[in-house]
Coordinates of C-alpha atoms in Angstrom, one line a residue:
M9 CA 0.0 0.0 0.0
L10 CA 1.2 3.5 -0.9
E11 CA 2.0 5.9 2.0
T12 CA 1.0 9.2 0.3
V13 CA -0.6 9.8 -3.0
I14 CA -0.4 13.3 -4.5
V15 CA -3.1 14.1 -7.1
G16 CA -2.1 16.9 -9.3
G17 CA 1.2 17.4 -11.2
G18 CA 1.2 21.2 -11.2
L19 CA 3.7 23.4 -9.3
C20 CA 2.1 22.6 -5.9
G21 CA 2.0 18.8 -6.3
L22 CA 5.5 18.6 -7.7
S23 CA 6.9 20.9 -5.0
L24 CA 5.3 18.7 -2.3
A25 CA 6.7 15.6 -4.0
V26 CA 10.2 17.1 -3.9
A27 CA 9.7 17.9 -0.2
L28 CA 8.5 14.4 0.7
Q29 CA 11.5 13.0 -1.3
A30 CA 13.8 15.1 0.8
Q31 CA 12.2 13.9 4.0
G32 CA 12.7 10.3 2.9
R33 CA 9.0 9.6 2.7
S34 CA 7.4 7.4 0.0
F35 CA 4.8 8.8 -2.4
A36 CA 3.3 8.5 -5.8
L37 CA 2.0 11.4 -8.0
Y38 CA -1.0 11.1 -10.3
E39 CA -1.8 13.6 -13.0
A40 CA -4.9 13.7 -15.2
R41 CA -3.2 15.3 -18.2
P42 CA -0.6 13.6 -20.4
R43 CA 1.9 16.2 -19.2
L44 CA 3.0 17.8 -16.0
G45 CA 2.6 21.5 -15.1
G46 CA -1.2 22.1 -14.9
R47 CA -1.7 25.7 -15.8
V48 CA 2.0 26.1 -16.5
L49 CA 2.4 25.6 -20.2
S50 CA 5.3 26.6 -22.4
V51 CA 5.1 25.8 -26.1
P52 CA 7.9 25.8 -28.8
S53 CA 7.9 28.5 -31.4
E54 CA 9.7 27.8 -34.7
K55 CA 9.8 31.4 -35.8
A56 CA 11.0 32.8 -32.5
G57 CA 13.3 29.9 -31.7
M58 CA 12.2 29.7 -28.1
R59 CA 9.4 28.5 -25.9
L60 CA 6.4 30.8 -25.3
D61 CA 4.4 30.9 -22.1
L62 CA 0.7 30.3 -22.5
G63 CA 0.2 30.0 -18.8
P64 CA 2.0 31.9 -16.0
T65 CA 4.7 34.1 -17.3
W66 CA 6.1 36.1 -14.4
Y67 CA 7.1 36.1 -10.7
W68 CA 7.9 39.1 -8.5
P69 CA 11.1 38.9 -6.4
D70 CA 10.0 41.8 -4.1
T71 CA 7.0 39.9 -2.8
Q72 CA 7.5 36.3 -3.7
P73 CA 10.5 34.8 -1.8
G74 CA 9.5 31.2 -2.5
M75 CA 9.7 31.6 -6.2
T76 CA 12.9 33.6 -6.0
K77 CA 14.6 30.9 -4.0
L78 CA 13.2 28.1 -6.1
V79 CA 14.5 29.3 -9.4
A80 CA 17.9 30.0 -7.8
D81 CA 18.0 26.6 -6.2
L82 CA 17.1 24.9 -9.5
G83 CA 19.9 26.8 -11.2
L84 CA 17.5 28.5 -13.7
I85 CA 18.4 31.7 -15.6
T86 CA 15.9 34.6 -15.1
F87 CA 15.6 38.0 -16.7
P88 CA 13.4 41.1 -16.1
Q89 CA 10.2 41.6 -18.0
N90 CA 10.8 44.4 -20.6
D91 CA 8.9 47.5 -19.6
S92 CA 11.2 50.0 -21.2
G93 CA 9.5 52.4 -23.6
S94 CA 6.1 54.0 -24.1
V95 CA 2.8 52.2 -23.5
L96 CA 0.1 52.2 -26.2
R97 CA -3.6 52.7 -25.5
L98 CA -6.4 52.1 -27.9
H99 CA -9.7 53.5 -26.8
D100 CA -11.5 53.8 -30.2
H101 CA -11.6 51.0 -32.8
D102 CA -11.7 53.6 -35.6
K103 CA -8.5 55.3 -34.5
K104 CA -4.9 54.6 -33.9
A105 CA -3.3 53.6 -30.6
V106 CA -2.0 56.6 -28.6
P107 CA 1.5 56.4 -26.9
T108 CA 1.5 57.4 -23.3
E109 CA 4.2 58.2 -20.8
V110 CA 6.8 55.5 -19.9
E111 CA 5.5 53.5 -17.0
S112 CA 6.4 50.2 -15.2
V113 CA 3.4 48.0 -16.1
H114 CA 4.7 44.8 -14.6
G115 CA 6.2 46.1 -11.3
G116 CA 9.6 44.4 -11.4
A117 CA 8.4 41.1 -12.7
R118 CA 10.9 38.5 -13.9
R119 CA 10.7 35.6 -16.4
V120 CA 12.5 32.3 -16.6
E121 CA 14.6 31.5 -19.6
G122 CA 13.1 28.6 -21.5
G123 CA 9.6 29.4 -20.2
M124 CA 8.0 28.6 -16.8
A125 CA 7.9 25.0 -17.9
S126 CA 11.6 24.9 -17.1
V127 CA 10.6 25.1 -13.4
I128 CA 8.3 22.2 -13.8
E129 CA 10.9 20.1 -15.6
A130 CA 13.6 20.9 -13.1
L131 CA 11.3 19.8 -10.2
A132 CA 10.2 16.6 -11.9
A133 CA 13.9 15.7 -12.4
K134 CA 14.3 15.7 -8.6
I135 CA 11.9 12.8 -8.0
P136 CA 12.1 9.2 -9.3
A137 CA 10.4 8.9 -12.7
D138 CA 8.5 5.8 -11.6
T139 CA 6.6 7.8 -9.0
I140 CA 4.9 9.9 -11.7
H141 CA 1.7 8.5 -13.3
L142 CA 0.2 10.6 -16.2
G143 CA -3.2 10.4 -17.9
Q144 CA -5.0 9.3 -14.7
A145 CA -8.0 11.4 -13.7
L146 CA -9.3 11.0 -10.1
T147 CA -13.0 10.3 -9.9
V148 CA -13.7 8.7 -6.4
V149 CA -12.1 8.9 -3.0
I150 CA -13.4 6.5 -0.3
D151 CA -12.5 6.5 3.4
R152 CA -11.7 2.9 4.3
G153 CA -10.9 3.5 8.0
D154 CA -7.2 3.0 8.1
H155 CA -6.6 4.0 4.5
V156 CA -8.2 5.7 1.5
E157 CA -9.3 4.1 -1.8
L158 CA -8.8 6.1 -5.0
H159 CA -10.4 5.5 -8.3
F160 CA -8.7 6.9 -11.4
R161 CA -10.1 7.0 -14.9
V162 CA -7.5 5.8 -17.4
G163 CA -9.1 5.9 -20.9
E164 CA -12.0 3.5 -20.7
T165 CA -10.7 1.6 -17.6
V166 CA -10.6 2.3 -13.9
N167 CA -7.4 2.1 -11.8
I168 CA -8.0 1.5 -8.1
I169 CA -5.2 2.5 -5.7
E170 CA -5.0 2.2 -1.9
A171 CA -3.0 4.7 0.2
R172 CA -2.6 5.7 3.8
R173 CA -3.4 9.3 2.8
V174 CA -4.1 11.4 -0.2
V175 CA -3.2 15.1 -1.0
L176 CA -5.4 16.7 -3.7
A177 CA -3.1 19.4 -5.1
L178 CA -5.9 20.6 -7.4
P179 CA -8.1 23.7 -7.8
P180 CA -10.9 23.3 -5.3
R181 CA -13.6 23.7 -7.9
I182 CA -12.1 20.9 -10.0
V183 CA -12.2 18.7 -6.9
E184 CA -15.8 19.5 -6.2
E185 CA -17.0 19.0 -9.8
H186 CA -14.9 15.9 -10.8
V187 CA -14.5 13.9 -7.6
R188 CA -17.1 11.9 -5.5
F189 CA -16.3 11.4 -1.8
E190 CA -17.5 8.6 0.4
P191 CA -18.6 9.8 2.9
S192 CA -19.6 13.1 1.5
L193 CA -17.6 16.2 2.5
D194 CA -19.1 18.7 4.9
E195 CA -21.5 21.2 3.2
N196 CA -19.5 24.2 4.4
L197 CA -16.4 22.8 2.7
V198 CA -18.2 22.0 -0.5
A199 CA -19.6 25.6 -0.5
A200 CA -16.0 26.9 0.0
M201 CA -14.9 24.8 -3.0
Q202 CA -17.6 26.1 -5.2
D203 CA -17.0 29.7 -4.2
T204 CA -13.2 29.6 -4.9
Y205 CA -12.6 30.8 -8.4
T206 CA -9.8 28.9 -10.2
W207 CA -7.3 31.7 -11.1
M208 CA -7.1 32.2 -14.9
A209 CA -9.6 29.4 -15.6
G210 CA -11.9 31.7 -17.5
E211 CA -9.1 33.4 -19.4
A212 CA -7.4 32.8 -22.8
K213 CA -3.9 33.9 -23.8
G214 CA -2.3 34.3 -27.2
V215 CA 1.3 34.8 -28.1
I216 CA 2.5 35.7 -31.6
A217 CA 6.0 35.3 -32.8
Y218 CA 7.7 37.7 -35.3
D219 CA 11.0 38.1 -37.2
K220 CA 12.1 41.1 -35.1
P221 CA 10.8 43.3 -32.3
G222 CA 10.4 46.5 -34.3
W223 CA 8.3 48.0 -31.5
R224 CA 11.4 48.3 -29.4
E225 CA 13.2 50.1 -32.2
A226 CA 10.2 52.6 -32.3
G227 CA 10.7 53.3 -28.5
Q228 CA 7.7 51.2 -27.4
S229 CA 7.7 48.8 -24.5
G230 CA 5.4 46.3 -26.2
N231 CA 2.8 47.0 -23.5
A232 CA -0.6 48.1 -24.7
F233 CA -4.2 48.3 -23.4
V234 CA -7.2 48.1 -25.6
T235 CA -10.4 49.3 -24.0
H236 CA -13.0 49.8 -26.7
E237 CA -16.0 47.4 -26.9
Q238 CA -14.7 45.4 -29.9
A239 CA -11.3 44.6 -28.2
V240 CA -9.9 41.2 -28.9
F241 CA -6.8 41.5 -26.7
G242 CA -7.4 43.6 -23.6
E243 CA -3.8 43.7 -22.4
I244 CA -0.7 43.1 -24.5
F245 CA 2.9 42.7 -23.4
D246 CA 6.4 42.1 -24.8
A247 CA 7.1 38.4 -24.9
C248 CA 10.7 38.5 -26.3
D249 CA 13.6 36.6 -24.8
A250 CA 16.3 38.1 -22.5
T251 CA 18.3 39.4 -25.4
G252 CA 15.4 41.0 -27.2
T253 CA 16.4 39.3 -30.5
R254 CA 13.7 36.6 -30.4
A255 CA 10.6 38.5 -31.0
A256 CA 7.0 37.9 -29.7
L257 CA 4.0 39.8 -28.3
G258 CA 1.6 38.2 -25.9
G259 CA -1.9 39.2 -24.8
F260 CA -4.9 38.3 -22.7
L261 CA -8.1 38.1 -24.6
A262 CA -10.8 40.5 -23.7
L263 CA -13.6 38.3 -25.1
A264 CA -15.6 36.3 -22.7
P265 CA -15.4 32.4 -22.8
A266 CA -18.7 32.1 -24.7
L267 CA -17.7 34.6 -27.3
R268 CA -14.3 33.0 -27.8
A269 CA -16.1 29.7 -28.4
S270 CA -18.5 31.2 -31.0
F271 CA -15.7 33.1 -32.8
K272 CA -13.2 30.2 -32.6
A273 CA -12.8 29.8 -36.4
G274 CA -12.1 33.5 -36.9
L275 CA -10.0 34.1 -33.8
P276 CA -6.6 33.9 -35.6
M277 CA -7.6 36.6 -38.0
L278 CA -9.1 38.8 -35.2
M279 CA -6.0 38.4 -33.1
G280 CA -3.8 39.3 -36.0
N281 CA -5.9 42.3 -36.9
Q282 CA -5.8 43.6 -33.3
M283 CA -2.0 43.4 -33.2
G284 CA -1.8 45.2 -36.5
Q285 CA -4.1 47.9 -35.4
V286 CA -2.1 48.6 -32.2
F287 CA 1.5 48.2 -33.5
G288 CA 1.3 48.6 -37.2
P289 CA 0.2 46.5 -40.2
E290 CA 3.5 44.5 -40.2
Y291 CA 2.4 42.8 -37.0
E292 CA -0.9 41.5 -38.4
H293 CA 0.8 38.3 -39.5
G294 CA 3.0 36.2 -37.3
E295 CA 3.2 32.7 -35.9
Q296 CA 0.3 32.4 -33.5
H297 CA 0.0 30.3 -30.4
Y298 CA -3.2 30.2 -28.4
Q299 CA -4.6 28.6 -25.2
D300 CA -8.2 28.9 -24.0
W301 CA -8.1 27.8 -20.4
A302 CA -11.9 28.0 -20.1
A303 CA -12.0 25.0 -22.6
E304 CA -9.7 22.9 -20.5
E305 CA -11.5 20.0 -18.7
F306 CA -8.9 19.9 -15.9
T307 CA -8.7 23.7 -15.4
A308 CA -12.2 25.2 -15.7
T309 CA -15.6 24.2 -14.3
R310 CA -19.1 25.4 -15.1
H311 CA -18.6 28.0 -12.3
D312 CA -15.4 29.5 -13.9
Q313 CA -17.1 30.9 -17.1
I314 CA -17.8 34.2 -15.3
R315 CA -14.5 36.0 -14.9
P316 CA -13.9 38.3 -11.8
D317 CA -13.1 41.9 -12.4
D318 CA -10.1 41.8 -10.0
H319 CA -7.8 39.2 -8.4
P320 CA -10.1 37.2 -6.1
H321 CA -9.4 37.0 -2.4
Y322 CA -8.1 33.5 -1.6
G323 CA -7.4 31.7 1.7
N324 CA -10.7 30.3 2.9
P325 CA -9.7 28.3 6.0
F326 CA -12.1 25.5 5.2
L327 CA -9.8 24.6 2.3
R328 CA -6.9 24.0 4.7
Q329 CA -8.5 21.6 7.1
V330 CA -7.0 18.2 7.7
L331 CA -9.8 15.8 6.9
W332 CA -10.6 12.2 7.7
D333 CA -8.3 12.0 10.7
G334 CA -5.2 12.9 8.7
K335 CA -6.0 10.8 5.6
L336 CA -7.2 13.6 3.3
F337 CA -5.6 17.0 2.5
L338 CA -6.5 19.8 0.1
G339 CA -3.9 21.9 -1.7
G340 CA -3.3 24.0 -4.8
S341 CA -2.6 27.7 -5.2
E342 CA -6.1 28.7 -4.4
T343 CA -5.9 27.3 -0.9
A344 CA -2.8 29.4 0.0
T345 CA -2.9 31.9 2.8
Y346 CA -0.6 34.2 0.8
A347 CA -0.4 34.9 -3.0
G348 CA -3.4 32.7 -3.8
G349 CA -3.7 32.0 -7.5
Y350 CA 0.0 32.8 -8.2
M351 CA 2.9 30.4 -8.5
E352 CA 4.0 31.7 -5.1
G353 CA 0.7 30.6 -3.7
A354 CA 1.3 27.1 -5.0
L355 CA 4.6 27.0 -3.2
D356 CA 3.0 28.4 0.0
S357 CA 0.4 25.6 -0.2
A358 CA 3.0 22.9 -0.8
R359 CA 5.0 24.0 2.3
R360 CA 1.8 23.8 4.4
L361 CA 1.0 20.4 3.0
A362 CA 4.5 19.1 3.7
R363 CA 4.1 20.2 7.4
D364 CA 0.7 18.7 7.7
V365 CA 1.6 15.4 6.1
G366 CA 4.6 15.2 8.4
R367 CA 2.3 15.5 11.4
F368 CA 0.3 12.4 10.4
A369 CA 2.9 10.3 8.5
P370 CA 5.1 7.7 10.3
T371 CA 8.2 9.0 12.0
V372 CA 11.2 9.1 9.8
V373 CA 14.7 8.4 11.2
V374 CA 16.8 11.2 10.0
P375 CA 20.6 11.2 10.4
L376 CA 22.2 14.4 11.7
Q377 CA 23.8 16.4 8.9
P378 CA 27.6 16.8 9.1
G379 CA 28.5 20.1 10.6
K380 CA 25.1 20.6 12.3
E381 CA 25.9 18.8 15.5
G382 CA 26.8 22.0 17.3
I383 CA 23.7 24.0 16.4
S384 CA 22.3 26.1 19.2
N385 CA 18.6 26.6 19.1
V386 CA 19.0 29.8 21.2
E387 CA 21.1 31.2 18.3
S388 CA 18.5 30.0 15.7
V389 CA 15.6 31.6 17.6
A390 CA 17.6 34.8 17.9
Q391 CA 18.3 34.7 14.2
F392 CA 14.6 34.5 13.5
A393 CA 13.9 37.3 15.9
Q394 CA 16.4 39.4 14.2
W395 CA 14.6 38.8 10.9
V396 CA 11.3 39.8 12.4
A397 CA 12.7 43.0 13.8
G398 CA 14.1 43.8 10.3
R399 CA 10.8 43.0 8.7
Q400 CA 9.0 45.3 11.1
N401 CA 11.1 48.2 9.8
S402 CA 9.7 47.7 6.3
V403 CA 6.1 46.5 7.0
L404 CA 4.5 49.9 6.6
E405 CA 6.0 50.2 3.1
T406 CA 4.4 46.8 2.3
Y407 CA 1.1 48.1 3.5
R408 CA 1.4 51.3 1.5
L409 CA 2.2 49.4 -1.8
T410 CA -0.7 47.0 -1.1
L411 CA -3.1 49.8 -0.4
N412 CA -2.1 51.6 -3.6
K413 CA -2.9 48.5 -5.6
L414 CA -6.3 48.2 -4.0
M415 CA -7.2 51.8 -4.5
A416 CA -6.3 51.4 -8.2
S417 CA -8.5 48.2 -8.6
P418 CA -12.2 48.2 -9.5
D419 CA -13.1 47.1 -6.0
K420 CA -12.5 50.0 -3.6
E421 CA -14.4 48.8 -0.6
I422 CA -12.8 48.5 2.8
V423 CA -9.3 49.0 1.3
T424 CA -7.7 49.6 4.7
Q425 CA -8.9 46.3 6.1
R426 CA -8.0 44.4 3.0
A427 CA -4.5 46.0 2.8
M428 CA -3.8 45.3 6.5
V429 CA -4.9 41.7 6.3
A430 CA -3.0 41.2 3.0
T431 CA 0.1 42.7 4.6
V432 CA -0.1 40.5 7.6
E433 CA -0.6 37.4 5.5
Q434 CA 2.4 38.3 3.4
V435 CA 4.6 38.8 6.5
F436 CA 3.4 35.5 8.0
S437 CA 4.1 33.6 4.8
E438 CA 7.6 35.1 4.5
A439 CA 8.1 34.3 8.2
L440 CA 7.3 30.6 7.6
F441 CA 9.5 30.6 4.6
Q442 CA 12.3 32.2 6.6
L443 CA 11.8 29.7 9.5
E444 CA 12.4 26.8 7.1
Q445 CA 15.8 28.3 6.0
I446 CA 17.1 28.4 9.6
P447 CA 18.7 25.2 11.0
F448 CA 17.4 23.9 14.3
D449 CA 18.8 21.0 16.3
M450 CA 15.7 18.9 16.9
Q451 CA 17.5 16.5 19.4
G452 CA 15.9 17.0 22.7
V453 CA 13.1 19.2 21.5
M454 CA 9.9 18.1 23.3
V455 CA 6.4 17.8 22.0
E456 CA 3.8 17.8 24.8
K457 CA 0.1 17.6 24.1
G458 CA 0.8 18.4 20.4
R459 CA 2.8 21.5 21.0
S460 CA 6.5 21.8 20.4
D461 CA 8.5 23.7 23.0
L462 CA 10.1 25.7 20.2
T463 CA 6.8 27.2 19.1
P464 CA 6.3 29.8 21.9
Q465 CA 9.9 30.9 21.6
I466 CA 9.4 31.6 17.9
L467 CA 6.0 33.3 18.4
K468 CA 7.5 35.6 21.0
S469 CA 9.5 37.3 18.3
F470 CA 6.3 38.9 17.1
D471 CA 5.5 40.6 20.4
G472 CA 4.3 44.2 19.6
F473 CA 4.5 43.6 15.8
I474 CA 0.8 43.9 15.1
Q475 CA 0.3 46.9 17.4
F476 CA 3.3 48.6 15.7
L477 CA 1.7 48.0 12.3
L478 CA -1.8 49.2 13.4
D479 CA -0.4 52.4 14.9
A480 CA 1.7 53.1 11.8
V481 CA -1.3 52.5 9.5
I482 CA -3.6 54.8 11.5
Q483 CA -0.9 57.5 11.3
Y484 CA -0.3 56.9 7.6
N485 CA -4.0 57.0 6.7
R486 CA -4.5 60.3 8.5
T487 CA -1.8 61.9 6.4
S488 CA -2.6 60.3 3.1
C489 CA -4.1 62.7 0.5
A490 CA -5.3 59.8 -1.7
L491 CA -7.3 58.2 1.2
S492 CA -9.0 61.5 1.9
N493 CA -11.2 60.6 -1.1
F494 CA -12.3 57.4 0.6
P495 CA -14.7 58.3 3.5
G496 CA -14.0 56.2 6.6
E497 CA -10.6 55.0 5.4
D498 CA -8.5 57.9 6.3
K499 CA -9.8 57.9 9.9
P500 CA -11.1 54.3 10.6
S501 CA -13.8 54.1 13.2
K502 CA -13.6 52.0 16.4
D503 CA -15.9 49.3 14.9
Y504 CA -13.8 49.3 11.6
L505 CA -10.6 48.8 13.6
Q506 CA -12.2 45.9 15.6
A507 CA -13.2 44.2 12.3
I508 CA -9.6 44.6 11.1
L509 CA -8.2 43.1 14.4
R510 CA -10.6 40.1 14.1
D511 CA -9.3 39.3 10.7
I512 CA -5.7 39.7 11.8
A513 CA -6.4 37.5 14.9
A514 CA -7.6 34.7 12.6
A515 CA -4.5 35.0 10.5
W516 CA -2.3 35.0 13.6
K517 CA -4.0 31.8 14.9
E518 CA -3.4 30.0 11.6
F519 CA 0.2 31.2 11.6
C520 CA 0.7 29.9 15.2
L521 CA -0.7 26.5 14.1
S522 CA 1.6 26.4 11.1
V523 CA 4.7 27.2 13.1
N524 CA 3.8 24.4 15.5
A525 CA 3.0 22.0 12.7
Y526 CA 6.4 22.7 11.2
F527 CA 8.3 21.9 14.4
V528 CA 6.2 18.8 15.1
S529 CA 6.8 17.5 11.6
K530 CA 10.6 18.1 12.1
T531 CA 10.8 16.3 15.5
P532 CA 11.7 12.7 14.5
V533 CA 13.8 10.2 16.3
L534 CA 17.3 11.3 15.3
A535 CA 20.1 8.9 14.7
A536 CA 23.7 10.1 14.6
S537 CA 25.4 9.2 11.4

């Protein structure tokens, strides 16, 4: 019988597999598609001589430490997204695009040479090939008491697998629509699954390769926004390689899923016409690559055909429950407490799953690493406390940047509350990531009634942190000219502050549990090598 089955071969599932491999735990990974990667998809272009991303394209080092460390650890080459030059805006379908001032559209984003699929391929290379099973779609999960029974559809046949536990590293809506559970899941959990939009599931993306990037020679960045009612691409960006010699433009389609389906035969012509109208007639014809994620069986559900106006708020705690006495776990980017929907969120979820699986899986005998015998936990705790103190110095700037993004988004309700909670969630995610980089000597660490004696020492580092942030936010809001246009935000009422503190308290509780889960999962019986 298998120990742990991971369902889903996207970034979350593969990252968890690598973590379990490093912990010396046995596992098997099952993926419904004939390829790994999930929404990560890089396709070869003959004209451009490179791979083009039809799924995730960017990560942001300033706010995504997990992705930053991952690409470095994998030895991948990255480069900045080109934002140099003017931005074009087309507001009228009968007129030409108008250049506007130079601006940073992508906010310091970076790309991976070879496409984001390079990340997937490098992770897959870290686990045994015989642990990966493609073309197997999960349909049924049954609680058998001391194990789970899994039914996978493989063509016209059914493959039945037994495992001690299963991790569903899939979008929650896909799980709810495609998988039957015996016994049925709690109705609150099912509602949370249905309410959680699968990021990019209702979107389509096109990338067109050209002989050369003439827009750069014309002083343009390749960024463009088309806002008239007949727009095909709503947002366009430069998709060239790091050298700028392999030319491509990418764009997100403005058409809704139903319109894309009805216009399917004519879309290539419409996309070419749009590029030609924005950048010039020479860009009407190129080598086109197109991906409609709303038409993907294992990405989009019936609920995902309505696209949100802004990035949804993820992190419903129901989706992070440990179910069936530690035999069933839910994962995927949409379950993350921080950066939900992004690749960083997939890594955040994978780290949480590694902690949770470690709490319920059998103890692994881990030899001491050479050179780690003299580690002092006092020094390690102090190192973490030093990081927290440094992070406190920059937390107001994190809040300010988050607030500015929210004020520029279509949804401008309770922006102070949302910015505060998002800031705290980011800090807690970074703190868990930082904690995992610090060596601790787990010999002699005690776990009593489920709590590690290291947990309170780590949590003490945050004494006064939240109050500092709250005081700084109140002072900042009172002096912010921009917030003066948002009644009730510049001077939050007592009830408003109480609502903020309730949300922060919930985030703090989950952070405390995650810290403890990490130490409990890291407290095996150690054997000196």
